[in-house]
Short mmCIF file of C-alpha atoms in Angstrom, two decimals:
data_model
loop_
_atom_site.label_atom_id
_atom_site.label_comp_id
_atom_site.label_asym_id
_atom_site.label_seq_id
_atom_site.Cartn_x
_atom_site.Cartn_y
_atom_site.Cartn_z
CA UNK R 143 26.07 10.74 102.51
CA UNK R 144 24.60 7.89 103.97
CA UNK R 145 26.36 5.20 105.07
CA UNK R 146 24.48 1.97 103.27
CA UNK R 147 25.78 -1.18 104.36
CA UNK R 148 27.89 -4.10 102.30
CA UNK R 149 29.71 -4.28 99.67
CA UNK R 150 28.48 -1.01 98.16
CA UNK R 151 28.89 0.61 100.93
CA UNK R 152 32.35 0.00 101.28
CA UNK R 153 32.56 0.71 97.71
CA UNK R 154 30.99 4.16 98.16
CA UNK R 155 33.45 4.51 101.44
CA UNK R 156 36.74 3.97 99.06
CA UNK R 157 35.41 6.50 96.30
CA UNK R 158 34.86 9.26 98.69
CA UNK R 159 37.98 8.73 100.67
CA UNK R 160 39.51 9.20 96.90
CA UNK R 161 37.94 11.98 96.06
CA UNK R 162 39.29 13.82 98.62
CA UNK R 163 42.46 12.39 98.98
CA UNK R 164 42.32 14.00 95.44
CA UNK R 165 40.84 17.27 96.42
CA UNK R 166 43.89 17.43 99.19
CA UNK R 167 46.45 16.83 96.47
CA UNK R 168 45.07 19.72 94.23
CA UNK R 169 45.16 22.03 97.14
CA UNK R 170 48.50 20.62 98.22
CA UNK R 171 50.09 21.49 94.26
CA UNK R 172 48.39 24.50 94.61
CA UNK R 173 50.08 25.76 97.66
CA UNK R 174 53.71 24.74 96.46
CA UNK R 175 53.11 26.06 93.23
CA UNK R 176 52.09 28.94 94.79
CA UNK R 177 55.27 28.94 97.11
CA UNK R 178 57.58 27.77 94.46
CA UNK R 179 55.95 31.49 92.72
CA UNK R 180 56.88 33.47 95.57
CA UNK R 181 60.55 32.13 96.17
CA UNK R 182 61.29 32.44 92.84
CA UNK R 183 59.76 36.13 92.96
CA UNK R 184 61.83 36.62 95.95
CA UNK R 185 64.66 35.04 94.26
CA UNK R 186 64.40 37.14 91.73
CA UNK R 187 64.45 40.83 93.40
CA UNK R 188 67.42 39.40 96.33
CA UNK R 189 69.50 38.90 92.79
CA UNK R 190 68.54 42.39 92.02
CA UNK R 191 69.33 43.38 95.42
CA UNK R 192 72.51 41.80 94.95
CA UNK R 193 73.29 43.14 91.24
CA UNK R 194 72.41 47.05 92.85
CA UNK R 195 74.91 47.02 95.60
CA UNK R 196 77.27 44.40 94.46
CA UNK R 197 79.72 47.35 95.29
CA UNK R 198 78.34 47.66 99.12
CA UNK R 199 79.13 44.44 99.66
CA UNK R 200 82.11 44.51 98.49
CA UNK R 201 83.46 47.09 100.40
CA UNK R 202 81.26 47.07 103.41
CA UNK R 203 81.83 45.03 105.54
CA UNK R 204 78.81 45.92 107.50
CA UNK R 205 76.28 45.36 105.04
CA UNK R 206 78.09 42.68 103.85
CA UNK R 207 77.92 40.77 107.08
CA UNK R 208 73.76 41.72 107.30
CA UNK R 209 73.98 40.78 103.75
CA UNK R 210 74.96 37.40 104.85
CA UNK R 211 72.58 36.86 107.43
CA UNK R 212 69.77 37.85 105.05
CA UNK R 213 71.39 35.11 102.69
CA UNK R 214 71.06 32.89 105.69
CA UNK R 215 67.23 33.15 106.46
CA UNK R 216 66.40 32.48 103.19
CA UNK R 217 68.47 29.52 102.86
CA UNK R 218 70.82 30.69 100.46
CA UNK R 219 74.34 30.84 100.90
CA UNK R 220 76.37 32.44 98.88
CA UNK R 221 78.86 31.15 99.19
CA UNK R 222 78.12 27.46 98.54
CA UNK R 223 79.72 27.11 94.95
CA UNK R 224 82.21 29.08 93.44
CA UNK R 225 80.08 28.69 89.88
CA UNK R 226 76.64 29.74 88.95
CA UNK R 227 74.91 33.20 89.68
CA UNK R 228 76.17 33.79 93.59
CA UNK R 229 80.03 33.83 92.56
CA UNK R 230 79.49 35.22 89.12
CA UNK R 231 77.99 38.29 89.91
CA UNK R 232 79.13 38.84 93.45
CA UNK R 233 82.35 37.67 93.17
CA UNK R 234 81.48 36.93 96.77
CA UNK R 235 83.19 33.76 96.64
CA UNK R 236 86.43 35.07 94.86
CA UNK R 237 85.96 37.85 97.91
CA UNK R 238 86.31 35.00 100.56
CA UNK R 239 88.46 32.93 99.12
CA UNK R 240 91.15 35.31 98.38
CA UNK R 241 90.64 36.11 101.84
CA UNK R 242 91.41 32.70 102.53
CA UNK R 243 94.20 32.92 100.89
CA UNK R 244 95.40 35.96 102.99
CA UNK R 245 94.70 34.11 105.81
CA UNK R 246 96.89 30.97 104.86
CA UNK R 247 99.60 33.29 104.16
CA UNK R 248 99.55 35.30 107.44
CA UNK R 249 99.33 32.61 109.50
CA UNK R 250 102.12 30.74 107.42
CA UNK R 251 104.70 34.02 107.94
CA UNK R 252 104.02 34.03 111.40
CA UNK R 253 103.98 30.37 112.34
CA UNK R 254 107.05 30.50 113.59
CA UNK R 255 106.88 33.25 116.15
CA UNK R 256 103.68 32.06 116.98
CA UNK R 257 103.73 28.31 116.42
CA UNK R 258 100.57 28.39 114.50
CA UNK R 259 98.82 29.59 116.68
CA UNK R 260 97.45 32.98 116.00
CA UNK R 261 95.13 35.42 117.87
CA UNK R 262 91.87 36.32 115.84
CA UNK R 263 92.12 40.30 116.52
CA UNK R 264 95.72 39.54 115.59
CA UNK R 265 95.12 37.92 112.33
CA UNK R 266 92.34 40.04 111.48
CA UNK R 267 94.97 43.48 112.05
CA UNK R 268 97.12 41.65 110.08
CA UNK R 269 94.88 40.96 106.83
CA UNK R 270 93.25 44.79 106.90
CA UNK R 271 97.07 45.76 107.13
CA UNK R 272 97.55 43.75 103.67
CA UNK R 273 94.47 45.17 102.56
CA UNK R 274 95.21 48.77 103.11
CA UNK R 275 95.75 49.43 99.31
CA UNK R 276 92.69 47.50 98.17
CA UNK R 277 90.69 49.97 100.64
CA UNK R 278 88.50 46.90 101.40
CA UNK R 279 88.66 46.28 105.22
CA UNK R 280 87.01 43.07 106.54
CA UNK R 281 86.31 42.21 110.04
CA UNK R 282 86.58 39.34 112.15
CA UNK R 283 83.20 38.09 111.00
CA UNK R 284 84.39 37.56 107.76
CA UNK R 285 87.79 35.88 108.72
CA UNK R 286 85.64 33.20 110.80
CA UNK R 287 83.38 32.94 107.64
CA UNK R 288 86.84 32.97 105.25
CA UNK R 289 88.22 30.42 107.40
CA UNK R 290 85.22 27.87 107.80
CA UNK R 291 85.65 27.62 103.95
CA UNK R 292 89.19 26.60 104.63
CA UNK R 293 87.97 23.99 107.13
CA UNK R 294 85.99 22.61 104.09
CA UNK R 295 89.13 22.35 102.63
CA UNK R 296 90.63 20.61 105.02
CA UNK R 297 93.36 22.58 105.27
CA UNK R 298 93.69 21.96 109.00
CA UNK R 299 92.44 25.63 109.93
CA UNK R 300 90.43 25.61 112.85
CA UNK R 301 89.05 28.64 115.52
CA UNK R 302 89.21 27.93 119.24
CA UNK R 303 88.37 29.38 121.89
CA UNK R 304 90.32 30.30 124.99
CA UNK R 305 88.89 32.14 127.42
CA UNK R 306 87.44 35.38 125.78
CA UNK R 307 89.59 35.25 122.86
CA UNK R 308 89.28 33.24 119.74
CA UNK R 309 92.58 31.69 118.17
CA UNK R 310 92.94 30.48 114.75
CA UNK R 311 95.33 27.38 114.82
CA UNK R 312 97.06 26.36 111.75
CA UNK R 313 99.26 23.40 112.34
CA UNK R 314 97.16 19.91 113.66
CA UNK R 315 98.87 20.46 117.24
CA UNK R 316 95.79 19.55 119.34
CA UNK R 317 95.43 21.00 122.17
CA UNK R 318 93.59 19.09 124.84
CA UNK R 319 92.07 20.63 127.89
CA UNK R 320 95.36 21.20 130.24
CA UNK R 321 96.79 23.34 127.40
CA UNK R 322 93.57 25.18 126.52
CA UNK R 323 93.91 26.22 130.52
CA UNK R 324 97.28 27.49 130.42
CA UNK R 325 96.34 29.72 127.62
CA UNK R 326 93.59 30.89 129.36
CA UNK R 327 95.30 31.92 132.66
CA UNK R 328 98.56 33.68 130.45
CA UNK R 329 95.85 35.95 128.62
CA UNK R 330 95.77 37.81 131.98
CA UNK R 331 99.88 38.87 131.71
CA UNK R 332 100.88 37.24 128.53
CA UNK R 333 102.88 34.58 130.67
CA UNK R 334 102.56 32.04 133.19
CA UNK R 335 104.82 30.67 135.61
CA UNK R 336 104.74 26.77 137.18
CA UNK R 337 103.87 28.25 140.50
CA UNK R 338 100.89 29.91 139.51
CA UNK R 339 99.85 27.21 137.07
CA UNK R 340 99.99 24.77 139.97
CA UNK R 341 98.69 27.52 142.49
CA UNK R 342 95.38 28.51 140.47
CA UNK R 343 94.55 25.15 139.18
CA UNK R 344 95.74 23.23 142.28
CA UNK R 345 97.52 20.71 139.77
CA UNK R 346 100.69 18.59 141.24
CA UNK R 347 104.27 20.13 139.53
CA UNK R 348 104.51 17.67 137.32
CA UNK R 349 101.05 18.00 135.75
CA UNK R 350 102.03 21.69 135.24
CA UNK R 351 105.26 21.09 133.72
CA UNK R 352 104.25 18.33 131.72
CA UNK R 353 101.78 20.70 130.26
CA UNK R 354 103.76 24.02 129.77
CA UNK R 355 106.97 21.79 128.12
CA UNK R 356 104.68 20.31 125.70
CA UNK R 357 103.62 23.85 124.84
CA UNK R 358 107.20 24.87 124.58
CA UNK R 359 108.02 22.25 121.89
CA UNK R 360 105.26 22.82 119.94
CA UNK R 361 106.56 26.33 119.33
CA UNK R 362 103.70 27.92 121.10
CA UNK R 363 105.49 29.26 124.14
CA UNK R 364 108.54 31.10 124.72
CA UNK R 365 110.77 30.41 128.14
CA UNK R 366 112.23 33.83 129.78
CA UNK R 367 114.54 33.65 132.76
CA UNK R 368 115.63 37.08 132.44
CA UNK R 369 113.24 38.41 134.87
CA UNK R 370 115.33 39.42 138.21
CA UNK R 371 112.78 37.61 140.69
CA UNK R 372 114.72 34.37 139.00
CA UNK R 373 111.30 32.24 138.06
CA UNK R 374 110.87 31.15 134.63
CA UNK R 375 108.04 32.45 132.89
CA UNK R 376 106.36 30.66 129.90
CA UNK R 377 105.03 33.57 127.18
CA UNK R 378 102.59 32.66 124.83
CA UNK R 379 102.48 34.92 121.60
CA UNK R 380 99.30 33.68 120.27
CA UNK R 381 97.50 35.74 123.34
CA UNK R 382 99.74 38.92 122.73
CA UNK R 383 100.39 40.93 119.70
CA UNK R 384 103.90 40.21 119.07
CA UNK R 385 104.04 40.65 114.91
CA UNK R 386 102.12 43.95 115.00
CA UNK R 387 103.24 47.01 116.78
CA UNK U 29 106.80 51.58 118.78
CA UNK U 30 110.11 52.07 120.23
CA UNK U 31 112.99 54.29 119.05
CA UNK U 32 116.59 54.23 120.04
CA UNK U 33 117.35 57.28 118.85
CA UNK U 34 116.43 57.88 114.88
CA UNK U 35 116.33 54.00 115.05
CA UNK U 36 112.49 51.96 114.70
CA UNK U 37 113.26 48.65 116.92
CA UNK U 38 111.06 45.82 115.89
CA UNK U 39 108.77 44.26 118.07
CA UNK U 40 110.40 41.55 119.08
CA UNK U 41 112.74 43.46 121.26
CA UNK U 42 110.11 44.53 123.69
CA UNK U 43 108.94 41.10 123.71
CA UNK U 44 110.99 39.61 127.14
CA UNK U 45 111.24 35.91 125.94
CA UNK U 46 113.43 36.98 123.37
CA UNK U 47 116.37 38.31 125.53
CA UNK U 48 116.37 34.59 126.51
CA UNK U 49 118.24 32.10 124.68
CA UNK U 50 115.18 29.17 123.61
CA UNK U 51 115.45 25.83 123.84
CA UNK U 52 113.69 24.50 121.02
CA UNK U 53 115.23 24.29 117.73
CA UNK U 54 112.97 25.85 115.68
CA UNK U 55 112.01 28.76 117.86
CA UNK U 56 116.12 29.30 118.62
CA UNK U 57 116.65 29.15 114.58
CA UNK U 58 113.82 32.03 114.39
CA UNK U 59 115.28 34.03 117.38
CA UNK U 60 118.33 34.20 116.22
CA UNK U 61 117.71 35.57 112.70
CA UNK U 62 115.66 37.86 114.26
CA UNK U 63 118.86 39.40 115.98
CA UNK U 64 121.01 39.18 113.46
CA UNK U 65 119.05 41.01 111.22
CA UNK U 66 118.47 43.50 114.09
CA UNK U 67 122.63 44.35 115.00
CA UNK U 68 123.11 44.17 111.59
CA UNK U 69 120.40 46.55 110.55
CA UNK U 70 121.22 48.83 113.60
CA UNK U 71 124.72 48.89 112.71
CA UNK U 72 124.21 49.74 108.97
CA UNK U 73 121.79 52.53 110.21
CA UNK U 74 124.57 54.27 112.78
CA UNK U 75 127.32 53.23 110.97
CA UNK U 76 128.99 50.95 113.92
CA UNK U 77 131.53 48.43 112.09
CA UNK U 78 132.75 47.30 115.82
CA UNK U 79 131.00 45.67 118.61
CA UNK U 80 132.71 44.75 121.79
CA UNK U 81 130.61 41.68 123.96
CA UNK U 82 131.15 43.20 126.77
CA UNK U 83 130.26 46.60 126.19
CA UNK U 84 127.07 48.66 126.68
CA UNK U 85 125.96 48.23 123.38
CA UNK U 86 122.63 49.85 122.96
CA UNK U 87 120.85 46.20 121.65
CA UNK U 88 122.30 44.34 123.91
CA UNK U 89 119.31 44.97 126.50
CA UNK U 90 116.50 47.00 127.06
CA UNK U 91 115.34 48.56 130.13
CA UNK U 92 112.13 49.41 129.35
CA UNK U 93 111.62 45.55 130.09
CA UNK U 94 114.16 45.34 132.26
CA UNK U 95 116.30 42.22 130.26
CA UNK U 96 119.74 42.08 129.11
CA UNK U 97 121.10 39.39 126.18
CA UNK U 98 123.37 37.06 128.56
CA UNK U 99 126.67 36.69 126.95
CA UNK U 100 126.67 33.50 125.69
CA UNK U 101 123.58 34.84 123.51
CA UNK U 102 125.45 37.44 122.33
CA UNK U 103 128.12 35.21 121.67
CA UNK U 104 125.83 33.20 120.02
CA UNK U 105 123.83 35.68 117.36
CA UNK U 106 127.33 37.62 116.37
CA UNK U 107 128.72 34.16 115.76
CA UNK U 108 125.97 33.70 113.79
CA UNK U 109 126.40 36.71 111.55
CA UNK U 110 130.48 35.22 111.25
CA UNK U 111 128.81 31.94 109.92
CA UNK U 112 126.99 34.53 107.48
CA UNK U 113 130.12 36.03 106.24
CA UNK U 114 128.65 39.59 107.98
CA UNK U 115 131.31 40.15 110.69
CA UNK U 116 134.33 38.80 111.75
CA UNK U 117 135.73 38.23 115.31
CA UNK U 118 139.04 40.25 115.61
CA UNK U 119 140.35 38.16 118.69
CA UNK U 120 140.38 34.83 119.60
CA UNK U 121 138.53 35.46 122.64
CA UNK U 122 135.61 36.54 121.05
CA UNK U 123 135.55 40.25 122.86
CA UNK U 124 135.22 42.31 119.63
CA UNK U 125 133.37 41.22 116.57
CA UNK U 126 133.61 43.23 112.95
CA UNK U 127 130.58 44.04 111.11
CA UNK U 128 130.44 43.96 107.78
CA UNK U 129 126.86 45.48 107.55
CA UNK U 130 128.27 46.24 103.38
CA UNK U 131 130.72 42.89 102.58
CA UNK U 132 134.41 44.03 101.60
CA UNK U 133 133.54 43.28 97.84
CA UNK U 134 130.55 45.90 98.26
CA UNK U 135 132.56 48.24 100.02
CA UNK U 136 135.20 47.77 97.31
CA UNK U 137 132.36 48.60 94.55
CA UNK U 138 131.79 51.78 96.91
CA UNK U 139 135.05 52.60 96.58
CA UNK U 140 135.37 52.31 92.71
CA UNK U 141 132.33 53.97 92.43
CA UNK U 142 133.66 57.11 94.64
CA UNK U 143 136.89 57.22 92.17
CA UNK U 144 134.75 57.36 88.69
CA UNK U 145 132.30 59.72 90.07
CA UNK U 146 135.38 62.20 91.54
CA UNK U 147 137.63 61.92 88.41
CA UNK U 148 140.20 60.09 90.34
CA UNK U 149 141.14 57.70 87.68
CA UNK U 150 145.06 57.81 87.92
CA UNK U 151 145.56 60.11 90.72
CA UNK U 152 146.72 59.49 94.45
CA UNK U 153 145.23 59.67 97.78
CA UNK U 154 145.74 58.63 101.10
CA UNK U 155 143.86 56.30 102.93
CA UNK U 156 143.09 58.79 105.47
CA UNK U 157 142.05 60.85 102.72
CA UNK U 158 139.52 58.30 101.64
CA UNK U 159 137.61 58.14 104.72
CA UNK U 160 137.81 61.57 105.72
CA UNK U 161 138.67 63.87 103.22
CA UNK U 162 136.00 66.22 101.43
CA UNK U 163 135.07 64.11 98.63
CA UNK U 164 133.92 61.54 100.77
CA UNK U 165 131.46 63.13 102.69
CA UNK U 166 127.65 62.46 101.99
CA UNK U 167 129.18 58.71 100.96
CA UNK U 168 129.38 55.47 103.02
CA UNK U 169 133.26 56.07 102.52
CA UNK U 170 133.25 58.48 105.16
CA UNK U 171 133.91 57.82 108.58
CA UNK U 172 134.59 54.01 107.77
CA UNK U 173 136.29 51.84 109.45
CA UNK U 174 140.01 51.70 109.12
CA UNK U 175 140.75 48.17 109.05
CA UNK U 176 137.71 47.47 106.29
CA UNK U 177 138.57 50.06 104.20
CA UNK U 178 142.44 48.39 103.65
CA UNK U 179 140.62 45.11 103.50
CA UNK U 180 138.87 46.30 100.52
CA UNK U 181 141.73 48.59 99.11
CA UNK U 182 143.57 45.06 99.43
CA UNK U 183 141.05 43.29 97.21
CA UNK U 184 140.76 46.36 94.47
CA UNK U 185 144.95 45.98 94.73
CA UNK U 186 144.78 42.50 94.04
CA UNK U 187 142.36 43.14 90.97
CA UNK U 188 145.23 45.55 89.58
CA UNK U 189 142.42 48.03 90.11
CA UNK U 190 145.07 50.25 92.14
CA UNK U 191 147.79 50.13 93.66
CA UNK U 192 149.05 50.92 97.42
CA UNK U 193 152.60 52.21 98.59
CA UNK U 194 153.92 53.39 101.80
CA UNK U 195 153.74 57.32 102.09
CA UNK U 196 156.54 59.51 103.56
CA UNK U 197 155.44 59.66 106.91
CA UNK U 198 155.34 56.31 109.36
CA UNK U 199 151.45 57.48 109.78
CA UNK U 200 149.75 56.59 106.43
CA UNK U 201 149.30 54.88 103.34
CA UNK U 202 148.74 56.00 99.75
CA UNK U 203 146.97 54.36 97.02
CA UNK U 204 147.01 55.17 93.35
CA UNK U 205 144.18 54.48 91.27
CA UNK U 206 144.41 53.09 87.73
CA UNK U 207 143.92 55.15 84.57
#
């Protein structure tokens, strides 16, 4: 078109910039209507999916947990309300949160051998134990998925890592970086002693003992003098396996 | 898991901490239920009614870990089950402790229980009889422990349930069940 100058021209400028600000909308409703078709068709058969081996995913925890992380790419979780289609005909969130209710209670019986804090593998032994008659095992992936539910909660559950393990604490001890090293060095034997806390970390004695006596009164460590070399050692059952054989 | 003979032993006991007395209150309180539940357990299991402090009693350590309870802890978790009203100390010195793994009124039950189902309503026995005659075996009467045993013949005497006299010999004791 050819630019004319004045007035009109600016006139005729305005128009055409509408009419294809217009043309731009069309295709833009176009697209989402197309992509609001497709999710919904998509929608449609993962609910199918879902309705078919509602039983799988129940009981496997495999394809439950790839399940999931199809759930995930498509930006649907599952999980998110315990109403509506999801819960109803999964039962996926009863699934997890009676699991979460396992999990309270585990980690409630064995707070006080423990002090609330409880080994992952542990916990997880401990819940397929309970589960034995159900015949539904579940791994760890779906503790740490059972338990971030919790967290919504705010029931003060919370995973941490130590080293290579993970450990589920239950009680709001917090742990700040001294303690989170102890554990780490007694997941070698189980226990510690001040000399090799102060040896391996190069931390003065009372640093050490500071740390490992605030351990002790929290209920996370156990003292044992009954060794015959005479040196205190500090256990920690939250690295062993001390409620399971 | 470990065995001491028929025995399952929980897994506490291979866990060496706990062959140390702890210092804090809560994780003492745990420790020693723990115990007692164990000797008491044990003790119902092998039939023990009698546990001397200072003897080699099969609990008191464990040398697969190499600890041993000190004394004062095992002073401490039988003095516990005496708080509990499941043993007794039978010196003042605290070297031999009673267990009542069954309490004297459940022992006396036993023993009631033993007369209906023999027909002994009315007749007479000896307390030697009692724990080691015929009818007894296959029943926790047998092989019990002197003293309990009159403690709960005492109790079923005082309940007019039966009554006890001095036999013809020095040695022993009869009682006569009521009709």
């Amino acid at each position: 078109m050819r630019r004319r100058p004045g007035i009109g021209g600016l006139q005729t400028a305005a128009a055409t910039r509408d009419q294809y600000r217009l043309v731009g909308e069309n295709v833009a409703r176009i697209k989402t209507d197309l992509m609001k078709e497709q999710l919904a068709t998509f929608r449609s058969q993962l609910e199918d999916f879902a309705r078919k081996h509602k039983n799988d995913i129940r009981k496997n925890p495999t394809f439950r947990s790839q399940f999931h992380e199809m759930c995930a790419k498509v930006g649907v979780d599952p999980l998110a309300s315990n109403k509506g289609f999801w819960a109803e005909l999964l039962g996926i969130g009863d699934f997890y949160y009676e699991l979460g209710v396992q999990i309270v209670d585990i980690c409630l019986a064995t707070r006080s051998l423990n002090g609330g804090l409880i080994n992952l593998q542990e916990l997880c032994n401990l819940l397929c134990q309970k589960r034995k008659a159900a015949r539904e095992s579940v791994t760890e992936d779906d503790c740490l998925r059972a338990i971030s539910k919790l967290k919504v909660l705010g029931s003060g559950f919370e995973v941490i890592s130590v080293g290579k393990k993970k450990l589920v604490r239950s009680v709001p001890t917090e742990l700040n970086k001294d303690h989170n090293e102890i554990l780490d060095m007694a997941q070698g034997q189980g226990y510690v002693t001040v000399e090799e806390v102060k040896r391996r970390l190069s931390w003065s004695s009372g640093r050490a003992i500071d740390a490992l006596e605030t351990l002790l009164e929290e209920g996370l460590a156990m003292i044992d003098d009954g060794h015959k070399d005479g040196k205190r050692r500090y256990w920690f059952p939250c690295v062993s396996f001390v409620t399971t054989s | 898991m470990q065995k001491l003979g028929d025995f399952k032993l929980p897994h506490f006991f291979n866990y060496p901490p706990y062959f140390t007395l702890q210092p804090v209150k809560d994780t003492r309180q745990k420790q020693v239920q723990l115990w007692k539940e164990l000797i008491l357990d044990y003790c119902r299991t092998q039939k023990i009614f009698v546990i001397g402090l200072e003897d080699d009693f099969p609990l008191f350590s464990n040398s697969a870990i190499e600890r041993s309870l000190s004394h004062e802890a095992r002073d401490i978790f039988l003095s516990g089950l005496v708080s509990d009203g499941r043993a007794e100390w039978m010196d003042k010195g605290h070297k031999k402790c009673l267990i009542l793994w069954l309490r004297i009124q459940d022992w006396a039950d036993c023993i009631l229980r033993f007369v209906k189902d023999n027909g002994l309503e009315d007749s007479v026995m000896t307390v030697e009889e009692i724990r080691s005659g015929i009818e007894s075996r296959g029943t926790e009467l047998h092989g019990m422990h002197r003293t309990v045993l009159m403690r709960a013949l005492r109790m079923l005497e005082q309940k007019g349930k039966l009554a006890m006299f001095k036999g013809s010999s020095a040695d022993d004791e009869g009682v006569k069940f009521s009709a």
